[in-house]
mmCIF file of C-alpha atoms and ligand atoms in Angstrom:
data_model
loop_
_atom_site.group_PDB
_atom_site.id
_atom_site.type_symbol
_atom_site.label_atom_id
_atom_site.label_comp_id
_atom_site.label_asym_id
_atom_site.label_seq_id
_atom_site.Cartn_x
_atom_site.Cartn_y
_atom_site.Cartn_z
ATOM 1 C CA MET A 2 -15.811 0.562 -14.165
ATOM 2 C CA ARG A 3 -12.280 -0.812 -12.272
ATOM 3 C CA SER A 4 -11.001 0.323 -8.729
ATOM 4 C CA LEU A 5 -7.751 -0.170 -7.337
ATOM 5 C CA ILE A 6 -7.771 -2.110 -3.679
ATOM 6 C CA ASP A 7 -5.738 -4.735 -4.237
ATOM 7 C CA ILE A 8 -2.437 -4.555 -5.619
ATOM 8 C CA GLN A 9 -3.135 -8.130 -7.037
ATOM 9 C CA ASP A 10 -5.606 -6.571 -9.060
ATOM 10 C CA LEU A 11 -3.597 -5.243 -11.359
ATOM 11 C CA THR A 12 -2.106 -7.939 -13.752
ATOM 12 C CA VAL A 13 1.669 -7.998 -14.641
ATOM 13 C CA ALA A 14 1.871 -6.071 -17.549
ATOM 14 C CA GLU A 15 -0.145 -3.374 -16.033
ATOM 15 C CA LEU A 16 2.149 -2.441 -13.537
ATOM 16 C CA ASP A 17 4.676 -2.548 -16.141
ATOM 17 C CA ALA A 18 2.657 -0.830 -18.076
ATOM 18 C CA LEU A 19 2.711 2.141 -15.204
ATOM 19 C CA ILE A 20 6.337 1.747 -14.542
ATOM 20 C CA ALA A 21 6.407 2.741 -18.539
ATOM 21 C CA ARG A 22 4.129 5.447 -18.408
ATOM 22 C CA ALA A 23 5.406 7.432 -14.993
ATOM 23 C CA SER A 24 9.079 6.899 -16.260
ATOM 24 C CA ASP A 25 7.603 8.941 -19.331
ATOM 25 C CA ILE A 26 5.437 11.077 -16.717
ATOM 26 C CA ALA A 27 9.199 12.421 -14.720
ATOM 27 C CA GLU A 28 11.265 12.730 -18.087
ATOM 28 C CA HIS A 29 8.156 15.093 -19.748
ATOM 29 C CA PRO A 30 6.269 16.759 -17.450
ATOM 30 C CA ALA A 31 4.711 19.570 -19.551
ATOM 31 C CA VAL A 32 3.352 16.279 -21.631
ATOM 32 C CA TYR A 33 1.043 15.474 -19.334
ATOM 33 C CA ALA A 34 0.377 19.808 -17.564
ATOM 34 C CA GLU A 35 -3.194 19.573 -18.807
ATOM 35 C CA ALA A 36 -4.277 15.460 -19.356
ATOM 36 C CA CYS A 37 -7.225 15.890 -16.423
ATOM 37 C CA HIS A 38 -8.115 19.341 -17.213
ATOM 38 C CA GLY A 39 -11.851 20.129 -15.753
ATOM 39 C CA LYS A 40 -11.508 16.438 -13.345
ATOM 40 C CA LYS A 41 -11.606 16.978 -9.584
ATOM 41 C CA LEU A 42 -9.920 14.464 -6.897
ATOM 42 C CA ALA A 43 -11.467 13.311 -3.506
ATOM 43 C CA THR A 44 -8.865 11.973 -0.978
ATOM 44 C CA LEU A 45 -11.050 11.342 1.670
ATOM 45 C CA PHE A 46 -8.860 10.416 4.809
ATOM 46 C CA PHE A 47 -10.065 8.431 7.933
ATOM 47 C CA GLU A 48 -6.708 7.708 9.302
ATOM 48 C CA PRO A 49 -4.124 10.380 9.607
ATOM 49 C CA SER A 50 -1.184 10.577 6.492
ATOM 50 C CA THR A 51 0.771 13.069 5.560
ATOM 51 C CA ARG A 52 2.338 11.423 2.466
ATOM 52 C CA THR A 53 0.248 9.925 0.989
ATOM 53 C CA ARG A 54 -2.214 12.046 0.618
ATOM 54 C CA LEU A 55 -0.218 14.913 -0.353
ATOM 55 C CA SER A 56 1.617 12.304 -2.588
ATOM 56 C CA PHE A 57 -2.181 11.931 -4.547
ATOM 57 C CA GLU A 58 -3.491 15.792 -4.267
ATOM 58 C CA ALA A 59 0.463 17.146 -6.450
ATOM 59 C CA ALA A 60 -0.140 13.409 -8.662
ATOM 60 C CA MET A 61 -4.161 15.769 -9.685
ATOM 61 C CA LEU A 62 -2.818 19.343 -9.669
ATOM 62 C CA GLU A 63 0.354 18.114 -11.898
ATOM 63 C CA LEU A 64 -2.205 16.412 -14.474
ATOM 64 C CA GLY A 65 -3.976 19.714 -14.170
ATOM 65 C CA GLY A 66 -6.920 18.770 -12.427
ATOM 66 C CA SER A 67 -7.912 19.740 -8.952
ATOM 67 C CA VAL A 68 -8.546 18.437 -5.748
ATOM 68 C CA ILE A 69 -11.334 18.030 -2.515
ATOM 69 C CA GLY A 70 -11.340 16.517 0.503
ATOM 70 C CA PHE A 71 -11.218 15.952 3.873
ATOM 71 C CA SER A 72 -7.812 14.491 6.322
ATOM 72 C CA ASP A 73 -9.587 13.694 8.985
ATOM 73 C CA ALA A 74 -12.202 11.378 10.523
ATOM 74 C CA ASP A 75 -13.918 13.846 12.654
ATOM 75 C CA SER A 76 -14.113 16.596 10.252
ATOM 76 C CA SER A 77 -16.684 14.292 8.226
ATOM 77 C CA SER A 78 -20.126 12.646 8.115
ATOM 78 C CA ALA A 79 -18.851 9.759 9.728
ATOM 79 C CA ALA A 80 -19.018 11.382 12.797
ATOM 80 C CA LYS A 81 -22.395 11.468 12.508
ATOM 81 C CA GLY A 82 -22.325 8.063 12.104
ATOM 82 C CA GLU A 83 -22.199 8.203 8.198
ATOM 83 C CA SER A 84 -21.443 5.050 6.807
ATOM 84 C CA VAL A 85 -19.156 3.870 4.484
ATOM 85 C CA ALA A 86 -21.665 3.018 1.169
ATOM 86 C CA ASP A 87 -23.325 6.697 1.406
ATOM 87 C CA THR A 88 -20.178 8.395 1.999
ATOM 88 C CA ALA A 89 -19.045 6.774 -1.267
ATOM 89 C CA ARG A 90 -22.386 7.817 -3.337
ATOM 90 C CA VAL A 91 -22.144 10.967 -1.883
ATOM 91 C CA ILE A 92 -18.908 11.385 -3.348
ATOM 92 C CA SER A 93 -19.025 9.777 -6.413
ATOM 93 C CA ALA A 94 -21.777 12.906 -6.869
ATOM 94 C CA TYR A 95 -18.525 15.798 -6.200
ATOM 95 C CA ALA A 96 -15.765 14.078 -8.095
ATOM 96 C CA ASP A 97 -14.636 12.065 -10.841
ATOM 97 C CA ILE A 98 -11.866 9.566 -8.981
ATOM 98 C CA ILE A 99 -11.204 9.032 -5.507
ATOM 99 C CA ALA A 100 -8.391 8.210 -2.723
ATOM 100 C CA MET A 101 -9.259 6.713 0.048
ATOM 101 C CA ARG A 102 -7.576 5.350 3.188
ATOM 102 C CA HIS A 103 -9.240 4.493 6.671
ATOM 103 C CA PRO A 104 -8.450 1.948 9.890
ATOM 104 C CA ARG A 105 -11.397 -0.624 8.991
ATOM 105 C CA GLU A 106 -9.693 -3.609 6.740
ATOM 106 C CA GLY A 107 -12.300 -4.080 3.890
ATOM 107 C CA THR A 108 -13.410 -0.516 3.259
ATOM 108 C CA ALA A 109 -12.118 0.031 0.338
ATOM 109 C CA GLN A 110 -13.931 -2.883 -1.053
ATOM 110 C CA VAL A 111 -17.161 -1.367 0.370
ATOM 111 C CA ALA A 112 -16.648 2.403 -1.126
ATOM 112 C CA ALA A 113 -15.745 0.976 -4.777
ATOM 113 C CA GLU A 114 -18.560 -0.883 -4.837
ATOM 114 C CA ASN A 115 -21.115 1.752 -3.681
ATOM 115 C CA ALA A 116 -19.209 4.771 -5.763
ATOM 116 C CA SER A 117 -20.085 5.029 -9.101
ATOM 117 C CA VAL A 118 -16.267 6.469 -9.904
ATOM 118 C CA PRO A 119 -13.237 5.206 -9.804
ATOM 119 C CA LEU A 120 -11.972 4.615 -6.108
ATOM 120 C CA ILE A 121 -7.960 4.105 -5.389
ATOM 121 C CA ASN A 122 -7.295 2.180 -1.810
ATOM 122 C CA ALA A 123 -5.173 4.561 0.424
ATOM 123 C CA GLY A 124 -4.580 2.358 2.197
ATOM 124 C CA ASP A 125 -7.605 0.055 4.312
ATOM 125 C CA GLY A 126 -5.964 -1.299 7.419
ATOM 126 C CA GLY A 127 -3.103 -2.895 7.451
ATOM 127 C CA HIS A 128 -4.652 -5.213 4.912
ATOM 128 C CA ALA A 129 -3.159 -3.287 2.178
ATOM 129 C CA HIS A 130 -1.684 0.068 0.460
ATOM 130 C CA PRO A 131 -1.502 -0.523 -3.338
ATOM 131 C CA THR A 132 -0.186 2.834 -4.450
ATOM 132 C CA GLN A 133 2.610 2.565 -1.803
ATOM 133 C CA THR A 134 3.851 -0.833 -3.801
ATOM 134 C CA LEU A 135 2.698 0.918 -7.085
ATOM 135 C CA ALA A 136 6.511 3.708 -5.774
ATOM 136 C CA ASP A 137 8.438 1.078 -4.335
ATOM 137 C CA LEU A 138 8.297 -1.010 -7.685
ATOM 138 C CA LEU A 139 9.138 2.375 -9.427
ATOM 139 C CA THR A 140 12.086 3.095 -6.570
ATOM 140 C CA ILE A 141 12.863 -0.797 -7.561
ATOM 141 C CA HIS A 142 12.806 -0.823 -11.208
ATOM 142 C CA ARG A 143 14.739 2.336 -11.345
ATOM 143 C CA ARG A 144 17.474 1.112 -9.197
ATOM 144 C CA HIS A 145 17.573 -1.807 -10.452
ATOM 145 C CA GLY A 146 16.574 -2.140 -14.651
ATOM 146 C CA ARG A 147 14.028 -4.805 -13.166
ATOM 147 C CA ILE A 148 11.895 -6.203 -11.356
ATOM 148 C CA GLY A 149 12.512 -9.960 -11.139
ATOM 149 C CA GLY A 150 15.560 -12.432 -10.146
ATOM 150 C CA LEU A 151 16.335 -9.592 -7.019
ATOM 151 C CA THR A 152 16.581 -10.637 -3.411
ATOM 152 C CA VAL A 153 14.166 -8.620 -1.324
ATOM 153 C CA GLY A 154 14.711 -8.012 2.563
ATOM 154 C CA PHE A 155 11.678 -7.093 4.925
ATOM 155 C CA CYS A 156 12.368 -5.452 7.783
ATOM 156 C CA GLY A 157 10.552 -4.410 10.888
ATOM 157 C CA ASP A 158 7.250 -5.012 11.366
ATOM 158 C CA LEU A 159 6.051 -7.595 9.067
ATOM 159 C CA LYS A 160 2.614 -8.658 10.773
ATOM 160 C CA TYR A 161 0.801 -4.757 11.021
ATOM 161 C CA GLY A 162 2.612 -3.501 8.318
ATOM 162 C CA ARG A 163 0.310 -3.273 5.136
ATOM 163 C CA THR A 164 2.802 -2.239 2.616
ATOM 164 C CA VAL A 165 4.848 -4.684 3.187
ATOM 165 C CA HIS A 166 1.917 -6.978 2.781
ATOM 166 C CA SER A 167 1.076 -5.373 -0.591
ATOM 167 C CA LEU A 168 4.439 -5.251 -1.989
ATOM 168 C CA LEU A 169 4.582 -8.603 -1.131
ATOM 169 C CA SER A 170 1.412 -9.536 -2.800
ATOM 170 C CA ALA A 171 3.410 -8.434 -5.479
ATOM 171 C CA LEU A 172 6.693 -10.050 -5.827
ATOM 172 C CA LEU A 173 4.486 -13.200 -5.411
ATOM 173 C CA ARG A 174 4.258 -12.813 -9.581
ATOM 174 C CA TYR A 175 7.792 -12.031 -10.311
ATOM 175 C CA GLU A 176 10.651 -14.629 -12.077
ATOM 176 C CA ASP A 177 12.575 -15.493 -10.018
ATOM 177 C CA ILE A 178 12.078 -13.655 -6.486
ATOM 178 C CA ARG A 179 13.848 -14.316 -3.058
ATOM 179 C CA VAL A 180 12.872 -13.020 -0.344
ATOM 180 C CA VAL A 181 14.046 -12.268 3.229
ATOM 181 C CA LEU A 182 11.393 -12.080 6.427
ATOM 182 C CA ILE A 183 13.260 -10.263 9.324
ATOM 183 C CA SER A 184 11.039 -8.996 12.421
ATOM 184 C CA PRO A 185 10.588 -9.754 16.253
ATOM 185 C CA ASP A 186 8.480 -13.332 16.360
ATOM 186 C CA GLU A 187 5.726 -11.349 18.011
ATOM 187 C CA LEU A 188 6.063 -8.970 14.094
ATOM 188 C CA ARG A 189 6.130 -11.858 11.518
ATOM 189 C CA THR A 190 4.826 -11.524 8.665
ATOM 190 C CA PRO A 191 0.554 -13.756 8.855
ATOM 191 C CA ALA A 192 0.094 -16.653 8.115
ATOM 192 C CA HIS A 193 -1.829 -16.260 5.087
ATOM 193 C CA LEU A 194 1.044 -14.742 3.076
ATOM 194 C CA THR A 195 3.270 -16.837 3.819
ATOM 195 C CA ALA A 196 1.171 -19.946 2.829
ATOM 196 C CA GLU A 197 1.210 -17.852 -0.278
ATOM 197 C CA LEU A 198 4.560 -17.557 -1.120
ATOM 198 C CA GLY A 199 4.807 -20.650 -0.480
ATOM 199 C CA ALA A 200 2.021 -22.075 -3.511
ATOM 200 C CA ALA A 201 3.916 -19.579 -5.526
ATOM 201 C CA GLY A 202 7.295 -21.115 -5.322
ATOM 202 C CA LEU A 203 9.106 -18.524 -3.888
ATOM 203 C CA PRO A 204 11.907 -19.082 -2.044
ATOM 204 C CA TYR A 205 11.900 -17.237 1.823
ATOM 205 C CA LEU A 206 12.968 -17.429 5.293
ATOM 206 C CA GLU A 207 12.008 -16.152 8.259
ATOM 207 C CA THR A 208 15.350 -14.406 11.066
ATOM 208 C CA ALA A 209 15.359 -11.885 13.571
ATOM 209 C CA ASP A 210 19.048 -11.316 12.006
ATOM 210 C CA LEU A 211 19.062 -7.679 10.376
ATOM 211 C CA GLU A 212 22.958 -7.392 10.235
ATOM 212 C CA GLY A 213 23.582 -11.861 8.987
ATOM 213 C CA ALA A 214 21.019 -11.605 6.068
ATOM 214 C CA ILE A 215 21.636 -7.498 4.710
ATOM 215 C CA PRO A 216 25.162 -9.364 2.579
ATOM 216 C CA SER A 217 22.296 -11.456 0.259
ATOM 217 C CA LEU A 218 20.233 -8.064 0.225
ATOM 218 C CA ASP A 219 20.040 -6.084 -3.764
ATOM 219 C CA ILE A 220 16.908 -4.282 -1.003
ATOM 220 C CA LEU A 221 16.453 -3.765 2.065
ATOM 221 C CA TYR A 222 12.966 -2.337 2.909
ATOM 222 C CA MET A 223 12.431 -0.405 6.751
ATOM 223 C CA THR A 224 9.198 0.115 7.491
ATOM 224 C CA ARG A 225 8.161 1.731 10.876
ATOM 225 C CA ILE A 226 6.934 0.017 13.695
ATOM 226 C CA GLN A 227 3.238 0.384 13.415
ATOM 227 C CA ARG A 228 2.246 1.714 17.121
ATOM 228 C CA GLU A 229 -1.313 1.978 15.820
ATOM 229 C CA ARG A 230 -2.600 -1.421 15.449
ATOM 230 C CA PHE A 231 -0.931 -2.969 18.545
ATOM 231 C CA PRO A 232 -4.022 -3.807 20.982
ATOM 232 C CA ASP A 233 -1.290 -3.508 24.282
ATOM 233 C CA LEU A 234 1.134 -0.220 24.198
ATOM 234 C CA SER A 235 3.592 -2.704 26.477
ATOM 235 C CA VAL A 236 4.363 -5.263 23.713
ATOM 236 C CA TYR A 237 5.276 -1.827 21.279
ATOM 237 C CA GLU A 238 7.474 -0.152 24.113
ATOM 238 C CA ARG A 239 9.543 -3.172 24.240
ATOM 239 C CA LEU A 240 9.142 -3.759 20.377
ATOM 240 C CA LYS A 241 9.843 -0.292 18.949
ATOM 241 C CA ASP A 242 13.295 -0.364 18.985
ATOM 242 C CA SER A 243 13.776 -3.677 17.398
ATOM 243 C CA TYR A 244 15.802 -2.866 14.339
ATOM 244 C CA ILE A 245 18.074 0.506 13.630
ATOM 245 C CA LEU A 246 19.847 0.823 10.282
ATOM 246 C CA THR A 247 22.890 2.295 10.446
ATOM 247 C CA PRO A 248 26.139 3.010 7.796
ATOM 248 C CA GLU A 249 28.357 0.706 10.527
ATOM 249 C CA LYS A 250 25.528 -2.158 9.575
ATOM 250 C CA LEU A 251 25.705 -1.348 5.881
ATOM 251 C CA VAL A 252 29.273 -2.448 5.975
ATOM 252 C CA GLY A 253 28.912 -6.152 4.465
ATOM 253 C CA ALA A 254 26.404 -4.681 2.237
ATOM 254 C CA LYS A 255 26.196 -5.359 -1.600
ATOM 255 C CA GLU A 256 26.979 -2.384 -4.303
ATOM 256 C CA SER A 257 23.765 -2.383 -5.707
ATOM 257 C CA LEU A 258 22.032 -2.493 -2.208
ATOM 258 C CA ALA A 259 18.625 -0.036 -2.631
ATOM 259 C CA ILE A 260 17.719 1.035 1.093
ATOM 260 C CA LEU A 261 13.758 1.264 0.937
ATOM 261 C CA HIS A 262 11.181 2.732 3.775
ATOM 262 C CA PRO A 263 7.116 4.223 2.858
ATOM 263 C CA LEU A 264 8.178 6.323 5.488
ATOM 264 C CA PRO A 265 7.753 7.981 8.491
ATOM 265 C CA ARG A 266 10.458 7.024 10.147
ATOM 266 C CA VAL A 267 10.591 7.447 13.550
ATOM 267 C CA ASN A 268 14.491 5.762 14.045
ATOM 268 C CA GLU A 269 14.668 2.764 12.119
ATOM 269 C CA ILE A 270 17.289 4.478 9.510
ATOM 270 C CA SER A 271 19.775 5.897 11.286
ATOM 271 C CA VAL A 272 20.062 9.735 9.259
ATOM 272 C CA ARG A 273 24.009 8.932 8.926
ATOM 273 C CA VAL A 274 22.705 6.536 6.805
ATOM 274 C CA ASP A 275 20.443 9.563 4.066
ATOM 275 C CA ALA A 276 24.103 10.430 2.423
ATOM 276 C CA ASP A 277 25.128 6.381 1.645
ATOM 277 C CA PRO A 278 23.591 5.985 -2.677
ATOM 278 C CA ARG A 279 22.494 3.452 -1.186
ATOM 279 C CA ALA A 280 19.382 5.067 0.642
ATOM 280 C CA ALA A 281 16.225 5.497 -2.106
ATOM 281 C CA TYR A 282 13.717 5.702 0.282
ATOM 282 C CA PHE A 283 13.750 10.168 -0.518
ATOM 283 C CA GLU A 284 13.616 9.160 -4.357
ATOM 284 C CA GLN A 285 10.738 6.453 -3.474
ATOM 285 C CA VAL A 286 8.395 8.793 -2.588
ATOM 286 C CA LYS A 287 9.036 11.010 -6.028
ATOM 287 C CA ASN A 288 8.230 8.022 -7.878
ATOM 288 C CA GLY A 289 4.797 7.475 -5.799
ATOM 289 C CA LYS A 290 3.941 10.634 -6.991
ATOM 290 C CA TYR A 291 4.246 9.405 -11.216
ATOM 291 C CA MET A 292 3.169 6.685 -9.782
ATOM 292 C CA ARG A 293 -0.546 8.338 -9.531
ATOM 293 C CA MET A 294 -0.332 10.429 -11.822
ATOM 294 C CA ALA A 295 0.206 7.304 -13.474
ATOM 295 C CA LEU A 296 -2.852 5.394 -12.629
ATOM 296 C CA ILE A 297 -5.205 8.154 -12.092
ATOM 297 C CA LEU A 298 -4.692 8.640 -15.983
ATOM 298 C CA LYS A 299 -5.123 4.765 -16.597
ATOM 299 C CA LEU A 300 -8.312 4.551 -14.274
ATOM 300 C CA LEU A 301 -10.127 7.570 -15.807
ATOM 301 C CA GLU A 302 -9.796 6.566 -19.731
ATOM 302 C CA GLU A 303 -10.625 3.035 -18.124
ATOM 303 C CA ALA A 304 -13.850 4.397 -16.697
ATOM 304 C CA ALA A 305 -14.632 6.586 -19.868
ATOM 305 C CA ARG A 306 -14.303 3.959 -21.712
ATOM 306 C CA ASP A 307 -16.695 1.522 -19.498
ATOM 307 C CA PRO A 308 -18.663 3.292 -16.692
ATOM 308 C CA SER A 309 -20.952 0.258 -15.484
ATOM 309 C CA PRO A 310 -20.904 -0.317 -11.610
ATOM 310 C CA PHE A 311 -17.830 -2.554 -9.820
ATOM 311 C CA PRO A 312 -19.087 -5.572 -10.449
ATOM 312 C CA LYS A 313 -19.736 -7.400 -6.237
ATOM 313 C CA MET A 314 -18.299 -10.564 -5.775
ATOM 314 C CA GLY A 315 -18.564 -13.523 -3.351
ATOM 315 C CA LYS A 316 -21.021 -15.622 -2.251
ATOM 316 C CA GLU A 317 -23.372 -13.226 0.583
ATOM 317 C CA GLU A 318 -24.072 -15.882 4.434
ATOM 318 C CA PRO A 319 -25.411 -13.952 5.470
ATOM 319 C CA GLY A 320 -25.379 -15.803 9.899
ATOM 320 C CA HIS A 321 -21.339 -15.930 9.177
ATOM 321 C CA ILE A 322 -19.450 -13.053 10.798
ATOM 322 C CA CYS A 323 -15.894 -12.273 9.542
ATOM 323 C CA GLN A 324 -13.357 -13.659 12.212
ATOM 324 C CA ASN A 325 -11.221 -10.397 11.505
ATOM 325 C CA PRO A 326 -11.852 -7.790 14.584
ATOM 326 C CA VAL A 327 -11.034 -5.135 12.244
ATOM 327 C CA CYS A 328 -12.424 -6.080 9.651
ATOM 328 C CA ILE A 329 -15.018 -3.217 8.028
ATOM 329 C CA THR A 330 -18.104 -5.736 7.904
ATOM 330 C CA HIS A 331 -18.611 -5.305 11.701
ATOM 331 C CA THR A 332 -19.122 -1.973 11.360
ATOM 332 C CA GLU A 333 -20.612 -0.764 8.329
ATOM 333 C CA GLN A 334 -24.238 -0.497 9.089
ATOM 334 C CA GLU A 335 -26.535 -3.941 7.479
ATOM 335 C CA LEU A 336 -23.642 -4.827 5.328
ATOM 336 C CA ILE A 337 -24.309 -9.103 4.791
ATOM 337 C CA PRO A 338 -20.453 -11.449 4.424
ATOM 338 C CA ARG A 339 -19.637 -11.882 1.563
ATOM 339 C CA TYR A 340 -16.736 -14.514 1.495
ATOM 340 C CA ASP A 341 -15.286 -16.274 -2.455
ATOM 341 C CA GLU A 342 -14.630 -19.762 -3.184
ATOM 342 C CA GLU A 343 -11.634 -20.469 -0.653
ATOM 343 C CA GLY A 344 -13.494 -18.481 2.356
ATOM 344 C CA ARG A 345 -11.677 -15.655 2.542
ATOM 345 C CA CYS A 346 -13.988 -12.379 3.636
ATOM 346 C CA ILE A 347 -14.215 -10.395 0.000
ATOM 347 C CA PHE A 348 -13.877 -7.525 2.933
ATOM 348 C CA CYS A 349 -10.827 -8.086 4.386
ATOM 349 C CA ARG A 350 -9.444 -10.678 1.614
ATOM 350 C CA ARG A 351 -8.678 -12.698 5.609
HETATM 351 C C1 NCD B 410 2.361 4.313 5.381
HETATM 352 C C2 NCD B 410 1.022 3.514 5.351
HETATM 353 O O1 NCD B 410 0.312 4.489 5.932
HETATM 354 O O2 NCD B 410 1.033 2.487 5.623
HETATM 355 N N1 NCD B 410 3.342 4.853 5.157
HETATM 356 C C3 NCD B 410 2.449 5.244 3.666
HETATM 357 O O3 NCD B 410 1.764 5.040 2.833
HETATM 358 N N2 NCD B 410 3.788 6.763 3.175
HETATM 359 C C4 NCD B 410 3.515 3.221 5.990
HETATM 360 C C5 NCD B 410 3.308 3.595 7.965
HETATM 361 O O4 NCD B 410 2.934 4.938 8.262
HETATM 362 O O5 NCD B 410 4.337 3.215 8.203
#
């Protein structure tokens, strides 16, 4: 059984195939209108979301399927103390595929290991958000006709922004990408990710200067400062207005620049930028729905071919505690920590 936990679970060939299928869906929606007739998607959202949850739901409805689920943890049995593993087992009896969002890193892995239907990670803490990356990749592809050979700037909260982490992990595998990481010092990209960029031979530059970076960019990926992940809110208050993109700051930008943002926007992009043809963030929303449609189809097709359980990887180390304080291993009942050959936690992948 195939599930999607991390964008690295998909090969570049699979990403290309999803892009091709999503483009076909966008052009010929009627062909797909009954493709999931009789199938149910469960959206289990333990953390607030509007667009990602509704995007999944719209995707399934446009494929002719139906949708069940909940949109806040207080209305689920988690409020009674149910484990993630049990929730995944139970929901598998009701639905053909699950999309789950949770504030703890590694939750999607636990859920996938215990579900008997495919599971899609719709965001697990600051770790990953692979379906947002699918939306981002389709948007980049539609704007530039390719994904390789581009200079991509990321701006804002590069420390906590899971969409940044997932898109960086994806870009690692494309040819001739250059990355400019624009953030305040306190919100720099986690060291394990810059180490991966280095190991992949992908040139990157870290800077705090947005205006200085703009002229070199083909893509500018703006992000919200992730208030909910700050242990100390006074630090958030100090950093929240670090970057605000305005038309004036775009004066030296390329004509072909595409400005992306996973949304919600707080104030990182002035509304005066919205009319600029380089603003791509609202089409990115539509692309997210098409990519989720393509992904749901792919995972259901693969589950029909191979219904065997999702594999449990890694080596059990009962006495060892994951160093990541927001890892699911700290809260999930009787979950024995497991590590890969490089000593990374199987769940939060730190
Ligand atoms: C992002 C998320 O949830 O990580 N939003 C989204 O999925 N549309 C980005 C964010 O919340 O800032």
